[in-house]
Coordinates of C-alpha atoms in Angstrom, one line a residue:
M34 CA -19.9 26.0 -10.1
T35 CA -20.5 29.1 -7.7
Y36 CA -23.2 30.7 -6.8
N37 CA -23.7 33.2 -10.0
S38 CA -22.7 30.1 -12.9
P39 CA -25.2 29.3 -14.7
Q40 CA -27.4 26.2 -13.6
P41 CA -26.1 23.1 -16.2
A42 CA -28.0 20.8 -17.9
P43 CA -28.5 16.8 -16.4
Q44 CA -26.3 14.6 -17.5
S45 CA -26.9 10.8 -18.4
V46 CA -24.9 8.3 -16.4
G47 CA -25.8 5.8 -18.7
I48 CA -29.0 4.2 -17.5
D49 CA -32.2 4.8 -18.7
G50 CA -33.3 7.4 -16.8
A51 CA -30.6 8.3 -14.2
L52 CA -29.7 11.7 -14.3
F53 CA -26.9 13.3 -12.7
L54 CA -27.0 17.3 -12.1
P55 CA -24.0 19.0 -10.8
L56 CA -25.0 21.5 -7.9
R57 CA -23.9 24.4 -6.8
I58 CA -21.3 24.8 -3.9
I59 CA -21.3 28.7 -2.6
P60 CA -17.8 29.3 -0.7
V61 CA -17.8 31.0 2.2
A62 CA -14.8 31.6 4.4
K63 CA -16.3 30.2 7.7
G64 CA -17.8 26.5 5.3
D65 CA -19.4 26.5 2.3
V66 CA -23.1 26.7 1.1
L67 CA -24.2 23.4 -0.7
R68 CA -27.6 23.5 -2.4
M69 CA -29.5 20.5 -3.2
L70 CA -32.8 21.5 -4.0
S71 CA -34.3 24.4 -5.5
K72 CA -37.9 25.6 -7.1
G73 CA -37.2 25.5 -10.5
S74 CA -34.5 22.6 -11.2
P75 CA -34.4 20.5 -14.0
L76 CA -34.5 17.1 -12.4
L77 CA -37.3 18.1 -10.4
P78 CA -40.0 19.8 -12.3
E79 CA -43.1 17.8 -10.8
F80 CA -41.2 17.2 -7.3
S81 CA -42.9 19.9 -5.3
A82 CA -46.4 18.3 -5.7
N83 CA -44.7 14.9 -5.0
F84 CA -42.4 14.9 -2.2
G85 CA -42.5 12.1 -0.1
E86 CA -39.7 12.2 2.6
L87 CA -35.9 13.5 2.8
Y88 CA -33.3 12.1 5.3
F89 CA -29.8 11.0 5.8
S90 CA -27.9 8.1 5.7
E91 CA -24.4 7.5 6.8
I92 CA -22.0 4.8 5.6
R93 CA -18.9 3.6 7.0
P94 CA -15.2 3.7 5.3
H95 CA -15.2 -0.6 3.8
A96 CA -19.0 -0.8 4.2
V97 CA -21.0 -1.8 1.5
K98 CA -24.5 -1.0 1.4
A99 CA -25.9 -3.3 -2.0
W100 CA -28.3 -4.0 -3.7
K101 CA -31.6 -2.8 -3.3
R102 CA -34.5 -1.6 -6.1
H103 CA -37.8 0.4 -5.1
H104 CA -40.7 -1.0 -7.8
R105 CA -42.7 2.9 -7.4
Q106 CA -40.2 5.1 -5.4
T107 CA -37.7 7.8 -7.6
Q108 CA -34.8 8.9 -5.4
H109 CA -32.4 11.4 -5.5
F110 CA -29.3 11.7 -3.9
A111 CA -26.8 14.0 -2.5
V112 CA -23.6 13.6 -1.2
P113 CA -22.5 16.2 0.9
C114 CA -19.6 14.8 3.3
G115 CA -17.5 12.4 2.4
Q116 CA -17.5 10.3 -1.3
I117 CA -19.3 7.0 -2.5
R118 CA -18.4 4.8 -5.2
L119 CA -22.1 4.6 -6.4
V120 CA -23.1 1.1 -8.8
L121 CA -26.6 1.4 -10.5
F122 CA -27.7 -2.0 -12.7
D123 CA -30.6 -1.7 -15.1
G124 CA -32.3 -5.1 -14.4
R125 CA -35.6 -3.9 -16.3
P126 CA -36.4 -5.9 -19.3
A127 CA -38.2 -3.4 -21.2
S128 CA -35.3 -0.5 -21.2
P129 CA -32.8 0.3 -23.9
T130 CA -30.2 0.2 -21.6
Y131 CA -31.4 -3.4 -20.5
G132 CA -28.1 -4.8 -18.6
A133 CA -26.3 -1.6 -18.4
L134 CA -24.0 -1.2 -15.4
A135 CA -23.1 2.7 -14.0
E136 CA -20.3 3.0 -11.9
L137 CA -20.0 6.6 -10.4
I138 CA -18.1 8.7 -7.6
L139 CA -20.5 10.8 -6.0
G140 CA -19.6 13.7 -3.2
R141 CA -16.9 16.8 -2.8
P142 CA -14.5 18.0 -4.2
D143 CA -15.1 17.2 -8.0
N144 CA -18.8 15.4 -8.0
Y145 CA -20.8 16.8 -5.3
G146 CA -24.7 17.1 -7.5
L147 CA -27.9 15.6 -7.6
L148 CA -28.2 12.2 -8.8
R149 CA -31.8 10.9 -10.2
I150 CA -32.3 7.0 -9.6
P151 CA -35.7 5.7 -11.2
P152 CA -37.7 3.2 -10.1
E153 CA -36.9 -0.8 -10.5
I154 CA -32.7 0.4 -10.9
W155 CA -30.8 -1.5 -8.4
Y156 CA -27.9 0.2 -6.5
G157 CA -26.0 -0.1 -3.9
F158 CA -22.9 2.0 -2.5
A159 CA -19.7 1.9 -0.4
A160 CA -17.7 4.9 1.4
M161 CA -14.1 5.7 0.1
G162 CA -11.4 7.1 2.0
T163 CA -10.8 6.8 5.9
C164 CA -14.1 9.0 6.7
P165 CA -17.8 8.0 7.2
A166 CA -20.0 9.9 4.0
L167 CA -23.7 11.3 4.4
I168 CA -25.9 10.7 1.8
C169 CA -29.0 12.8 1.5
N170 CA -31.7 11.2 -0.2
C171 CA -34.4 13.1 -1.6
A172 CA -38.0 10.5 -2.1
D173 CA -40.8 11.3 -4.2
I174 CA -43.3 9.1 -2.1
P175 CA -42.4 7.9 1.9
H176 CA -40.7 4.9 2.4
D177 CA -42.2 1.5 2.4
P178 CA -40.8 -1.7 2.8
A179 CA -43.5 -3.5 0.7
E180 CA -42.2 -1.4 -2.3
S181 CA -38.8 -2.5 -1.9
E182 CA -36.3 -5.5 -2.4
K183 CA -32.9 -6.0 -1.5
L184 CA -29.9 -8.6 -3.0
P185 CA -27.2 -10.1 -1.0
V186 CA -24.0 -8.0 -1.8
D187 CA -22.4 -11.1 -3.7
T188 CA -25.8 -11.9 -5.9
P189 CA -25.0 -13.3 -9.4
T190 CA -27.9 -11.0 -10.3
I191 CA -25.5 -8.0 -10.7
P192 CA -22.2 -8.4 -12.8
F193 CA -20.3 -6.5 -10.5
D194 CA -17.9 -7.3 -7.5
W195 CA -17.5 -4.9 -4.5
N196 CA -14.5 -6.7 -3.2
S197 CA -12.6 -5.3 -6.8
T198 CA -10.6 -1.8 -6.5
D199 CA -10.6 -1.4 -10.0
T200 CA -13.6 0.3 -12.7
Q201 CA -15.8 -2.1 -13.7
T202 CA -17.5 0.0 -16.0
A203 CA -16.6 2.5 -18.5
I204 CA -19.0 4.8 -16.6
V205 CA -16.9 6.6 -14.4
Q206 CA -16.6 10.2 -14.7
N207 CA -15.7 13.3 -12.9
F208 CA -19.3 15.6 -14.1
R209 CA -17.3 18.7 -13.2
T210 CA -14.6 18.8 -15.8
G211 CA -16.5 15.7 -18.1
H212 CA -13.3 13.5 -17.8
A213 CA -13.2 10.0 -17.5
H214 CA -11.5 8.7 -14.7

């Protein structure tokens, strides 16, 4: 998506409340400009009044950061450098997608965008390739360790095996082309 391209609508990733919005990449000869947040974004209509913090998280190749969920915080992830394999798990009993897994590849060149992760969704991610990946997280409330919890990477609570190289869900998708991987 280039500078003058119309802004597409957010796309569902198969988990209630989790949405992906492709973001603009503006080609520049000396290095591209990657958009992340702008006033009026369809993912962030209420966000300017509820800004909490913005931080970066680096993940090294072959490392896995999983599993975590926030009870009150909504997160917005973008991956400007590298690529990650990100998995969401809906453990909310009252959710219409209770028990669903969503597996996504985020980052350039095909899937640069903003992923909304609502409260109470378990998530984890791993860097793909041989270089570290950088995740930018723009959250609606500042970090508070008391409002989040973690599970071990191999928890039986979440039916996902990080050691497998096979795609374990049917939801891995290239959001720029719309084709499933």
